[in-house]
């Protein structure tokens, strides 16, 4: 994925959808705040990220991590559109929490059953 493709995803699906994709793809590792930071860094042209997940799973390649999360979420959306809508809605609600609240929900995300 490059910046053109990333911007295309944002135009087509929206920032909330992309944030939800990163949250779901990471099984809650990314909070909405952290996901937006990553997305904005990618838009600005940064290619590397050093969060634990990106380092361990994607050899620090930020675009590769985002691309994988988009692919996963697109497949989920095709298979179960209502679930993907629930995830986007939940991500929006979580984004309204303070940083501590987002982190607490992030810890519980794998067992929340969104």
CSV table of C-alpha atoms in Angstrom, one decimal:
chain,number,residue,atom,x,y,z
A,1,UNK,CA,0.0,0.0,0.0
A,2,UNK,CA,1.2,3.5,-0.8
A,3,UNK,CA,-0.1,6.9,0.0
A,4,UNK,CA,-2.4,7.0,-3.0
A,5,UNK,CA,-4.0,3.8,-2.0
A,6,UNK,CA,-4.2,4.9,1.6
A,7,UNK,CA,-5.9,8.1,0.7
A,8,UNK,CA,-8.2,6.2,-1.6
A,9,UNK,CA,-9.3,4.0,1.3
A,10,UNK,CA,-10.0,7.1,3.4
A,11,UNK,CA,-12.0,8.7,0.7
A,12,UNK,CA,-14.0,5.6,-0.1
A,13,UNK,CA,-14.5,4.1,3.4
A,14,UNK,CA,-13.8,7.1,5.7
A,15,UNK,CA,-11.4,7.6,8.6
A,16,UNK,CA,-13.6,6.0,11.1
A,17,UNK,CA,-13.7,2.8,9.0
A,18,UNK,CA,-9.9,2.8,8.7
A,19,UNK,CA,-9.5,3.4,12.5
A,20,UNK,CA,-11.8,0.4,13.1
A,21,UNK,CA,-9.8,-1.7,10.7
A,22,UNK,CA,-6.6,-1.1,12.6
A,23,UNK,CA,-8.3,-1.8,15.9
A,24,UNK,CA,-9.9,-5.0,14.6
A,25,UNK,CA,-6.8,-6.1,12.7
A,26,UNK,CA,-4.7,-5.7,15.9
A,27,UNK,CA,-7.4,-7.4,18.1
A,28,UNK,CA,-7.6,-4.2,20.1
A,29,UNK,CA,-3.8,-3.5,20.4
A,30,UNK,CA,-4.4,-0.1,18.8
A,31,UNK,CA,-6.7,2.3,20.5
A,32,UNK,CA,-8.6,4.8,18.3
A,33,UNK,CA,-6.2,7.5,19.3
A,34,UNK,CA,-3.1,5.4,18.5
A,35,UNK,CA,-4.7,4.2,15.2
A,36,UNK,CA,-5.3,7.8,14.1
A,37,UNK,CA,-1.7,8.7,15.0
A,38,UNK,CA,-0.4,5.8,12.9
A,39,UNK,CA,-2.7,6.7,10.0
A,40,UNK,CA,-1.7,10.4,10.0
A,41,UNK,CA,2.0,9.4,10.2
A,42,UNK,CA,1.5,7.1,7.1
A,43,UNK,CA,-0.3,9.9,5.3
A,44,UNK,CA,2.6,12.2,6.1
A,45,UNK,CA,4.9,9.7,4.4
A,46,UNK,CA,6.5,8.0,7.3
A,47,UNK,CA,7.3,4.4,6.3
A,48,UNK,CA,8.4,2.9,9.7
A,49,UNK,CA,6.7,2.4,13.0
A,50,UNK,CA,8.2,1.0,16.2
A,51,UNK,CA,5.2,-0.1,18.2
A,52,UNK,CA,5.6,-3.6,19.4
A,53,UNK,CA,3.1,-5.0,17.0
A,54,UNK,CA,4.6,-3.4,13.9
A,55,UNK,CA,8.1,-4.4,14.9
A,56,UNK,CA,7.2,-8.0,15.7
A,57,UNK,CA,4.8,-8.7,12.9
A,58,UNK,CA,5.7,-6.4,10.0
A,59,UNK,CA,9.4,-5.6,10.4
A,60,UNK,CA,8.6,-2.0,11.2
A,61,UNK,CA,6.8,-1.5,7.9
A,62,UNK,CA,3.9,0.9,8.8
A,63,UNK,CA,2.2,0.6,5.4
A,64,UNK,CA,2.4,-3.1,5.4
A,65,UNK,CA,0.7,-3.2,8.8
A,66,UNK,CA,-2.1,-0.9,7.6
A,67,UNK,CA,-2.5,-2.7,4.4
A,68,UNK,CA,-3.0,-6.1,6.2
A,69,UNK,CA,-5.5,-4.6,8.6
A,70,UNK,CA,-7.5,-3.1,5.6
A,71,UNK,CA,-7.4,-6.5,3.8
A,72,UNK,CA,-8.7,-8.3,7.0
A,73,UNK,CA,-11.5,-5.7,7.5
A,74,UNK,CA,-12.6,-5.7,3.9
A,75,UNK,CA,-12.9,-9.5,4.1
A,76,UNK,CA,-14.9,-9.3,7.3
A,77,UNK,CA,-17.1,-6.6,5.8
A,78,UNK,CA,-17.8,-8.7,2.8
A,79,UNK,CA,-18.7,-11.7,4.9
A,80,UNK,CA,-20.6,-9.9,7.7
A,81,UNK,CA,-21.4,-6.3,7.0
A,82,UNK,CA,-23.4,-5.9,10.2
A,83,UNK,CA,-20.5,-6.9,12.3
A,84,UNK,CA,-18.1,-4.5,10.5
A,85,UNK,CA,-20.7,-1.8,11.1
A,86,UNK,CA,-20.8,-2.7,14.8
A,87,UNK,CA,-17.0,-2.5,15.0
A,88,UNK,CA,-16.9,0.9,13.4
A,89,UNK,CA,-19.7,2.1,15.8
A,90,UNK,CA,-17.8,0.7,18.8
A,91,UNK,CA,-14.6,2.3,17.7
A,92,UNK,CA,-16.3,5.7,17.5
A,93,UNK,CA,-17.7,5.2,21.0
A,94,UNK,CA,-14.3,4.2,22.3
A,95,UNK,CA,-12.7,7.2,20.7
A,96,UNK,CA,-14.9,9.5,22.9
A,97,UNK,CA,-13.2,8.1,26.0
A,98,UNK,CA,-10.1,9.6,27.5
A,99,UNK,CA,-6.7,7.9,26.9
A,100,UNK,CA,-7.0,5.8,30.0
A,101,UNK,CA,-10.5,4.6,29.1
A,102,UNK,CA,-9.4,3.8,25.6
A,103,UNK,CA,-6.5,1.7,27.0
A,104,UNK,CA,-8.8,-0.2,29.3
A,105,UNK,CA,-11.2,-1.0,26.5
A,106,UNK,CA,-8.2,-2.0,24.4
A,107,UNK,CA,-7.2,-4.6,27.0
A,108,UNK,CA,-10.7,-6.1,27.0
A,109,UNK,CA,-11.3,-5.9,23.2
A,110,UNK,CA,-10.4,-9.5,22.4
A,111,UNK,CA,-13.2,-10.7,24.7
A,112,UNK,CA,-15.8,-8.0,24.1
A,113,UNK,CA,-17.6,-9.9,21.3
A,114,UNK,CA,-18.2,-6.8,19.2
